CSV table of C-alpha atoms in Angstrom, one decimal:
chain,number,residue,atom,x,y,z
V,1,MET,CA,33.3,-47.1,40.2
V,2,TYR,CA,33.1,-47.4,36.2
V,3,GLY,CA,28.9,-47.3,36.9
V,4,ILE,CA,29.1,-44.2,38.9
V,5,PHE,CA,31.2,-42.3,36.8
V,6,TRP,CA,29.1,-43.7,33.6
V,7,THR,CA,25.7,-42.5,35.8
V,8,PHE,CA,27.2,-39.0,36.6
V,9,LYS,CA,28.1,-38.6,32.7
V,10,GLU,CA,24.4,-39.2,31.9
V,11,GLU,CA,23.0,-37.1,34.4
V,12,TYR,CA,25.5,-34.1,32.9
V,13,LEU,CA,25.1,-34.6,29.5
V,14,ARG,CA,21.0,-34.4,30.2
V,15,ARG,CA,21.1,-31.7,32.1
V,16,PHE,CA,23.8,-30.0,29.5
V,17,GLY,CA,21.1,-30.9,26.7
V,18,VAL,CA,18.1,-29.1,28.7
V,19,PHE,CA,20.4,-26.2,29.3
V,20,CYS,CA,21.3,-25.9,25.6
V,21,PHE,CA,17.7,-26.5,24.6
V,22,PHE,CA,16.6,-23.9,27.0
V,23,LEU,CA,19.2,-21.3,25.3
V,24,PHE,CA,18.1,-22.0,22.1
V,25,LEU,CA,14.6,-21.1,23.0
V,26,CYS,CA,15.6,-17.7,24.6
V,27,PHE,CA,18.2,-16.7,22.4
V,28,PRO,CA,18.5,-16.5,18.9
V,29,THR,CA,21.1,-18.6,16.3
V,30,TYR,CA,23.8,-16.7,14.5
V,31,GLY,CA,22.3,-13.9,12.6
V,32,GLU,CA,18.8,-13.9,13.7
V,33,GLU,CA,16.9,-10.9,15.3
V,34,TRP,CA,13.7,-10.7,17.4
V,35,PHE,CA,12.1,-7.8,17.5
V,36,ARG,CA,8.2,-6.9,19.1
V,37,SER,CA,6.4,-5.8,15.8
V,38,ASP,CA,3.7,-3.5,14.9
V,39,PRO,CA,1.0,-5.3,12.1
V,40,ALA,CA,3.1,-3.2,9.2
V,41,GLY,CA,6.1,-5.7,10.3
V,42,LEU,CA,8.4,-2.6,11.3
V,43,PRO,CA,10.8,-3.7,14.2
V,44,LEU,CA,10.0,-1.6,17.1
V,45,GLU,CA,12.0,-3.4,20.0
V,46,ALA,CA,15.0,-5.9,20.2
V,47,LEU,CA,14.0,-9.4,22.3
V,48,PRO,CA,14.6,-12.7,23.0
V,49,ARG,CA,12.9,-14.8,21.0
V,50,LEU,CA,10.6,-16.3,23.4
V,51,VAL,CA,9.9,-13.1,24.8
V,52,ALA,CA,9.3,-12.1,20.8
V,53,LEU,CA,7.0,-14.8,20.5
V,54,ARG,CA,4.8,-14.1,23.0
V,55,GLU,CA,4.0,-10.2,21.8
V,56,ASP,CA,1.1,-9.5,19.8
V,57,TYR,CA,3.5,-9.3,16.8
V,58,GLY,CA,6.6,-10.4,16.8
V,59,LEU,CA,9.4,-10.1,14.0
V,60,LEU,CA,12.0,-12.2,13.1
V,61,ILE,CA,15.0,-11.0,10.7
V,62,GLN,CA,17.8,-13.4,9.7
V,63,PRO,CA,20.3,-13.6,6.5
V,64,VAL,CA,19.3,-16.2,3.6
V,65,ALA,CA,21.0,-17.3,0.9
V,66,PRO,CA,20.3,-15.4,-2.7
V,67,GLY,CA,19.5,-19.0,-3.9
V,68,VAL,CA,16.7,-19.5,-1.4
V,69,LEU,CA,14.7,-16.7,-3.5
V,70,LEU,CA,15.8,-17.7,-6.8
V,71,LYS,CA,13.9,-21.2,-6.4
V,72,ARG,CA,10.5,-19.3,-6.0
V,73,LEU,CA,10.7,-17.0,-9.1
V,74,PRO,CA,9.4,-17.5,-12.6
V,75,GLN,CA,11.9,-19.2,-15.1
V,76,GLU,CA,12.1,-16.5,-17.2
V,77,ILE,CA,13.0,-14.2,-14.4
V,78,ARG,CA,15.3,-16.3,-12.7
V,79,THR,CA,17.2,-16.4,-15.7
V,80,GLU,CA,17.7,-12.8,-16.2
V,81,VAL,CA,18.8,-12.2,-12.7
V,82,GLU,CA,20.4,-15.5,-11.4
V,83,ALA,CA,23.9,-15.0,-12.5
V,84,GLU,CA,24.4,-11.7,-11.0
V,85,LEU,CA,22.7,-11.9,-7.8
V,86,LEU,CA,24.5,-14.9,-7.1
V,87,LEU,CA,27.7,-13.3,-7.3
V,88,SER,CA,27.2,-10.2,-5.8
V,89,GLY,CA,24.2,-10.3,-3.8
V,90,PHE,CA,22.9,-11.3,-0.2
V,91,GLY,CA,19.7,-12.6,1.0
V,92,GLU,CA,17.3,-11.2,4.0
V,93,GLU,CA,14.1,-12.8,5.7
V,94,ARG,CA,11.6,-11.6,7.5
V,95,ILE,CA,9.0,-13.2,8.8
V,96,LEU,CA,5.6,-11.8,11.0
V,97,TYR,CA,4.2,-13.8,13.6
V,98,HIS,CA,0.6,-12.7,15.1
V,99,GLY,CA,0.1,-14.2,18.8
V,100,GLY,CA,2.9,-16.6,18.1
V,101,THR,CA,2.0,-17.8,14.5
V,102,GLU,CA,3.5,-16.9,11.4
V,103,TYR,CA,1.6,-14.5,9.5
V,104,GLN,CA,3.4,-13.4,6.7
V,105,ARG,CA,6.8,-13.8,5.1
V,106,LEU,CA,9.0,-11.4,3.1
V,107,LEU,CA,12.5,-12.6,1.5
V,108,THR,CA,14.8,-9.5,0.0
V,109,ILE,CA,17.7,-9.9,-2.2
V,110,ARG,CA,19.8,-6.8,-2.1
V,111,ASP,CA,22.9,-6.1,-4.5
V,112,SER,CA,26.3,-5.3,-3.0
V,113,GLY,CA,25.2,-1.8,-2.6
V,114,GLY,CA,22.1,-2.9,-0.4
V,115,HIS,CA,19.7,-1.8,-3.1
V,116,PRO,CA,16.7,-4.3,-3.1
V,117,ARG,CA,16.9,-6.3,-6.2
V,118,LEU,CA,14.1,-8.9,-5.9
V,119,SER,CA,11.8,-9.4,-2.9
V,120,TYR,CA,9.0,-12.2,-2.6
V,121,ARG,CA,6.3,-11.8,0.0
V,122,GLU,CA,3.5,-14.6,0.9
V,123,ARG,CA,0.9,-14.8,3.0
V,124,PRO,CA,-1.7,-17.5,4.8
V,125,GLY,CA,-4.1,-18.6,2.1
V,126,GLY,CA,-2.1,-19.1,-1.2
V,127,THR,CA,-1.5,-15.0,-1.8
V,128,ALA,CA,1.9,-13.8,-3.1
V,129,PHE,CA,3.9,-11.6,-5.1
V,130,TRP,CA,7.1,-10.5,-6.1
V,131,GLU,CA,8.9,-7.3,-6.8
V,132,ARG,CA,11.9,-6.6,-9.3
V,133,TYR,CA,13.9,-3.4,-8.8
V,134,ASP,CA,17.0,-2.0,-10.9
V,135,GLY,CA,20.2,-1.1,-9.8
V,136,ARG,CA,19.0,2.3,-8.3
V,137,GLY,CA,16.6,0.4,-6.1
V,138,LEU,CA,13.8,1.6,-8.3
V,139,LEU,CA,10.6,-1.0,-8.8
V,140,THR,CA,10.4,-1.9,-12.5
V,141,GLU,CA,8.0,-5.0,-12.5
V,142,GLU,CA,6.0,-6.8,-10.1
V,143,ARG,CA,3.3,-9.7,-10.2
V,144,ARG,CA,0.7,-11.0,-7.9
V,145,TRP,CA,-1.1,-14.0,-7.7
V,146,SER,CA,-3.6,-15.8,-5.3
V,147,ALA,CA,-5.4,-19.4,-5.1
V,148,GLY,CA,-8.4,-19.0,-7.6
V,149,ALA,CA,-7.5,-15.9,-9.0
V,150,GLN,CA,-5.9,-14.6,-12.3
V,151,ASP,CA,-2.0,-13.5,-12.2
V,152,GLU,CA,-1.6,-9.6,-12.2
V,153,TRP,CA,1.5,-8.1,-13.7
V,154,ILE,CA,2.6,-4.8,-13.6
V,155,ALA,CA,5.4,-2.9,-15.4
V,156,TYR,CA,6.9,0.6,-14.3
V,157,GLN,CA,8.8,2.7,-16.9
V,158,TYR,CA,11.2,6.1,-15.4
V,159,SER,CA,12.7,8.9,-16.9
V,160,GLY,CA,15.9,9.3,-14.9
V,161,GLU,CA,14.2,8.6,-11.4
V,162,GLN,CA,11.0,10.0,-12.1
V,163,LEU,CA,7.8,7.3,-12.6
V,164,VAL,CA,6.2,8.2,-15.8
V,165,GLN,CA,4.2,5.3,-16.3
V,166,ALA,CA,2.7,1.8,-15.2
V,167,GLN,CA,1.1,-0.8,-17.0
V,168,GLY,CA,-1.2,-3.6,-16.0
V,169,LEU,CA,-0.5,-6.3,-18.1
V,170,GLU,CA,-2.8,-9.8,-18.5
V,171,SER,CA,0.8,-11.7,-18.7
V,172,ARG,CA,4.4,-10.7,-18.3
V,173,ASN,CA,4.8,-9.9,-22.2
V,174,GLY,CA,0.9,-10.0,-22.4
V,175,THR,CA,-1.9,-7.6,-23.6
V,176,VAL,CA,-1.9,-4.4,-21.9
V,177,LEU,CA,-5.0,-3.8,-19.6
V,178,TRP,CA,-4.4,-0.7,-18.5
V,179,THR,CA,-2.0,2.4,-18.2
V,180,ASP,CA,-1.2,4.8,-15.8
V,181,ARG,CA,0.5,8.0,-16.7
V,182,TYR,CA,2.0,10.4,-13.9
V,183,TYR,CA,2.4,14.3,-14.2
V,184,TYR,CA,4.5,16.4,-12.3
V,185,GLU,CA,4.5,20.1,-11.2
V,186,ARG,CA,8.0,21.6,-12.4
V,187,THR,CA,9.4,21.3,-8.5
V,188,GLY,CA,9.1,17.7,-9.2
V,189,ALA,CA,6.0,17.0,-7.1
V,190,LEU,CA,3.4,14.9,-8.6
V,191,ARG,CA,0.7,16.8,-9.9
V,192,ARG,CA,-2.1,13.8,-11.2
V,193,ILE,CA,-2.1,10.1,-12.6
V,194,ASP,CA,-4.1,9.5,-15.6
V,195,ARG,CA,-5.5,6.0,-16.3
V,196,GLN,CA,-6.7,4.9,-19.3
V,197,TYR,CA,-8.3,1.4,-19.9
V,198,THR,CA,-8.2,-0.7,-23.2
V,199,ASP,CA,-10.9,-3.2,-22.5
V,200,GLN,CA,-14.2,-1.7,-22.1
V,201,THR,CA,-15.2,-4.6,-19.5
V,202,GLN,CA,-12.5,-2.9,-17.1
V,203,VAL,CA,-14.9,-0.8,-14.4
V,204,PRO,CA,-12.1,1.2,-12.6
V,205,LEU,CA,-13.0,0.8,-8.9
V,206,SER,CA,-10.1,2.9,-7.8
V,207,VAL,CA,-7.0,4.6,-9.2
V,208,ARG,CA,-3.6,2.3,-8.9
V,209,VAL,CA,-0.6,4.6,-7.6
V,210,SER,CA,2.6,2.4,-7.3
V,211,ARG,CA,3.9,2.4,-3.8
V,212,ASN,CA,7.6,3.3,-2.8
V,213,PRO,CA,9.9,0.4,-2.3
V,214,GLN,CA,9.9,-0.7,1.0
V,215,ASP,CA,10.6,-3.9,3.1
V,216,THR,CA,8.0,-3.6,5.8
V,217,LEU,CA,5.6,-6.6,5.6
V,218,GLY,CA,2.3,-4.7,6.2
V,219,ALA,CA,-0.6,-4.8,4.3
V,220,TYR,CA,-0.2,-4.4,0.6
V,221,GLY,CA,-0.6,-0.7,-0.7
V,222,ALA,CA,-2.2,-1.9,-3.9
V,223,ASP,CA,-4.6,1.0,-3.9
V,224,GLN,CA,-2.8,3.9,-2.0
V,225,LYS,CA,-4.1,6.7,-2.8
V,226,PRO,CA,-2.2,9.7,-4.4
V,227,PRO,CA,-0.5,12.5,-3.0
V,228,VAL,CA,-2.1,15.4,-4.6
V,229,GLU,CA,-4.3,14.9,-7.6
V,230,ALA,CA,-5.2,11.5,-9.6
V,231,SER,CA,-7.8,10.5,-12.0
V,232,SER,CA,-9.0,7.5,-14.6
V,233,LEU,CA,-8.5,9.3,-18.5
V,234,ALA,CA,-11.9,9.5,-19.6
V,235,LYS,CA,-12.1,7.5,-23.2
V,236,ALA,CA,-15.1,6.7,-25.4
V,237,ASP,CA,-17.2,4.5,-24.4
V,238,VAL,CA,-15.2,3.3,-21.4
V,239,PRO,CA,-16.4,4.3,-17.4
V,240,SER,CA,-14.1,6.4,-15.9
V,241,THR,CA,-12.9,7.6,-12.2
V,242,ARG,CA,-11.4,10.8,-10.7
V,243,TYR,CA,-9.9,11.7,-7.5
V,244,THR,CA,-8.9,14.6,-5.8
V,245,THR,CA,-6.8,15.4,-2.8
V,246,ASP,CA,-5.3,17.6,-0.5
V,247,SER,CA,-1.9,18.7,0.0
V,248,LYS,CA,-1.4,16.3,2.4
V,249,GLY,CA,-2.6,13.4,-0.2
V,250,ARG,CA,-5.8,12.8,1.6
V,251,VAL,CA,-8.6,11.9,-0.9
V,252,VAL,CA,-11.1,14.8,-1.0
V,253,THR,CA,-13.6,13.7,-3.4
V,254,GLU,CA,-14.1,10.6,-6.0
V,255,THR,CA,-16.3,11.0,-9.2
V,256,ARG,CA,-17.3,8.2,-11.2
V,257,TYR,CA,-18.5,8.4,-14.5
V,258,ASP,CA,-20.6,6.3,-17.0
V,259,PRO,CA,-19.3,5.8,-20.8
V,260,SER,CA,-21.5,8.8,-21.7
V,261,GLY,CA,-19.3,10.9,-19.6
V,262,GLN,CA,-22.0,11.5,-16.9
V,263,VAL,CA,-21.6,11.6,-13.4
V,264,VAL,CA,-22.9,8.2,-11.7
V,265,GLU,CA,-21.9,8.6,-8.1
V,266,GLU,CA,-19.8,11.4,-6.1
V,267,LEU,CA,-17.6,11.1,-2.8
V,268,ARG,CA,-17.1,13.7,-0.9
V,269,ASN,CA,-14.9,13.4,2.1
V,270,THR,CA,-14.1,16.3,5.2
V,271,TYR,CA,-11.5,15.7,7.6
V,272,LYS,CA,-10.9,17.6,10.9
V,273,ASP,CA,-8.0,17.6,13.1
V,274,ASN,CA,-6.2,15.1,10.9
V,275,ARG,CA,-9.0,12.6,11.0
V,276,LEU,CA,-11.8,11.7,8.5
V,277,SER,CA,-14.8,13.3,10.0
V,278,VAL,CA,-17.7,13.0,7.2
V,279,THR,CA,-18.1,10.8,4.1
V,280,LEU,CA,-21.0,12.5,1.9
V,281,ARG,CA,-22.2,10.3,-1.0
V,282,LEU,CA,-24.3,11.4,-3.8
V,283,VAL,CA,-26.2,9.3,-6.1
V,284,GLY,CA,-29.3,9.8,-8.5
V,285,GLY,CA,-30.4,13.0,-6.4
V,286,ASP,CA,-29.7,10.8,-2.8
V,287,SER,CA,-27.5,11.8,-0.5
V,288,TYR,CA,-25.8,9.5,2.2
V,289,ARG,CA,-23.7,10.9,5.1
V,290,ARG,CA,-21.6,9.4,7.6
V,291,GLU,CA,-20.0,11.1,10.6
V,292,TYR,CA,-17.1,10.1,12.8
V,293,ALA,CA,-16.3,10.5,16.7
V,294,TYR,CA,-12.9,9.8,18.0
V,295,ASP,CA,-11.4,9.6,21.6
V,296,THR,CA,-8.7,11.9,22.9
V,297,ALA,CA,-6.5,8.8,21.8
V,298,GLY,CA,-7.5,9.1,18.4
V,299,ASN,CA,-9.5,5.9,18.3
V,300,ARG,CA,-12.6,6.0,16.5
V,301,VAL,CA,-15.2,5.3,18.4
V,302,GLU,CA,-19.0,6.4,17.0
V,303,GLU,CA,-20.8,6.2,13.1
V,304,ARG,CA,-23.6,8.0,12.4
V,305,ASP,CA,-25.3,7.2,8.9
V,306,TYR,CA,-28.0,9.4,7.3
V,307,HIS,CA,-30.2,9.5,4.5
V,308,GLY,CA,-31.0,12.9,3.4
V,309,GLU,CA,-31.6,14.4,6.8
V,310,LEU,CA,-32.8,11.1,8.7
V,311,LEU,CA,-30.8,9.3,10.8
V,312,GLU,CA,-30.3,5.5,9.6
V,313,ARG,CA,-27.7,3.8,11.6
V,314,THR,CA,-25.4,4.6,14.9
V,315,LEU,CA,-22.2,2.2,15.4
V,316,LYS,CA,-20.4,3.2,19.1
V,317,LYS,CA,-17.4,1.1,20.2
V,318,MET,CA,-16.7,0.5,23.7
V,319,GLY,CA,-13.5,-1.6,24.2
V,320,ASN,CA,-13.8,-5.1,22.4
V,321,GLN,CA,-17.7,-4.1,22.0
V,322,GLU,CA,-19.7,-2.7,19.6
V,323,VAL,CA,-23.4,-1.5,19.7
V,324,GLU,CA,-25.3,-0.9,16.5
V,325,GLU,CA,-28.7,0.5,16.2
V,326,LEU,CA,-30.8,0.8,13.2
V,327,TYR,CA,-33.5,3.7,12.8
V,328,ILE,CA,-36.7,4.0,10.6
V,329,ASN,CA,-38.2,7.5,10.6
V,330,GLY,CA,-35.6,8.6,12.8
V,331,LYS,CA,-36.4,6.2,15.6
V,332,ALA,CA,-34.1,3.0,16.7
V,333,VAL,CA,-35.8,-0.2,15.9
V,334,LEU,CA,-33.4,-2.6,16.1
V,335,ARG,CA,-30.2,-2.8,18.4
V,336,THR,CA,-27.4,-5.5,17.9
V,337,ILE,CA,-24.5,-6.0,20.3
V,338,TRP,CA,-20.8,-7.0,18.7
V,339,ARG,CA,-18.3,-8.3,20.7
V,340,ASP,CA,-14.4,-9.3,19.2
V,341,GLY,CA,-16.7,-8.9,15.8
V,342,ILE,CA,-19.2,-11.7,17.0
V,343,LYS,CA,-22.9,-11.4,17.2
V,344,ILE,CA,-23.9,-11.4,21.1
V,345,SER,CA,-27.6,-10.5,21.1
V,346,GLU,CA,-29.9,-8.3,19.0
V,347,GLU,CA,-33.0,-6.5,20.2
V,348,ARG,CA,-36.3,-5.6,18.8
V,349,ILE,CA,-37.0,-1.9,19.8
V,350,ILE,CA,-41.1,-1.5,20.2
V,351,PHE,CA,-42.1,2.0,20.4
V,352,SER,CA,-45.4,3.3,20.8
V,353,SER,CA,-47.8,4.2,18.2
V,354,LYS,CA,-47.6,8.1,18.4
V,355,ASP,CA,-43.8,7.7,17.5
V,356,HIS,CA,-44.7,6.8,14.1
V,357,PRO,CA,-45.2,9.8,11.5
């Protein structure tokens, strides 16, 4: 009788354990929330854990102790904020999964009022950055680093709640590499941004504009375009770049100047139906034009490249397949087919001698 009871007990415990394991897989633990997400890490729909992990992008949001994030900070920053945030802050962790695999992670500490005070992001490959905010939730300092690359420090200054200056630093209290100054209309709308480089070797490839504080996990907006107008401040013996944008914040022109103030290159963008339709690049008397076409869903399906008036390249997209053709004197000479970014065929196109000019 005792043996029968023990056998029954073992079978019961085994089945109960399997049942508990199934519940763990399907449903979140206390405080966890799972969502279907977009590539930017925005929660779209609450889902069970297993279902979320089967989505193209799944997102986990869960509470964490502030000390977990503080341990990842540089010692000098930790010393400044540790006492305050351990006393009144609460932490949140967001993990974005792509195809069931962890893609990137965001840790945020908020104060008792719910304002972000510190955040830390990391991505595969050793890229990470942290951001520090003041008591109003305004971004005041950030640091970015990646494997094999020099750290980048950026400090922000405000007048009231209006950003007036950003500086790129060699280290936290080190040499200033560049300074961005922000100018506004009387209405408070951003008018332009001027950048001045302190090192002649710093060639401005783009104007860096501060992001608005956000908790999304998407691509880091280090080079987001300004909403009205931006330029790098011309300075003797220093190259510069000027951007202009339309009322929707879209870049209309980008002009690069050499140290003497002469135009080196100009890029002009044309928009139609809220989409980029043509880019025109002017370099040394030559013009290069790219035209874009879209389907009814707004997906880009075709590109056409011209040098002057001669067609040089076309790219047509059909689902996961792309067909690229190269041209000489307006005649197709090479056709390449790509599928999911992998070249699957390449064909030389033979044309008769009468096709030659």
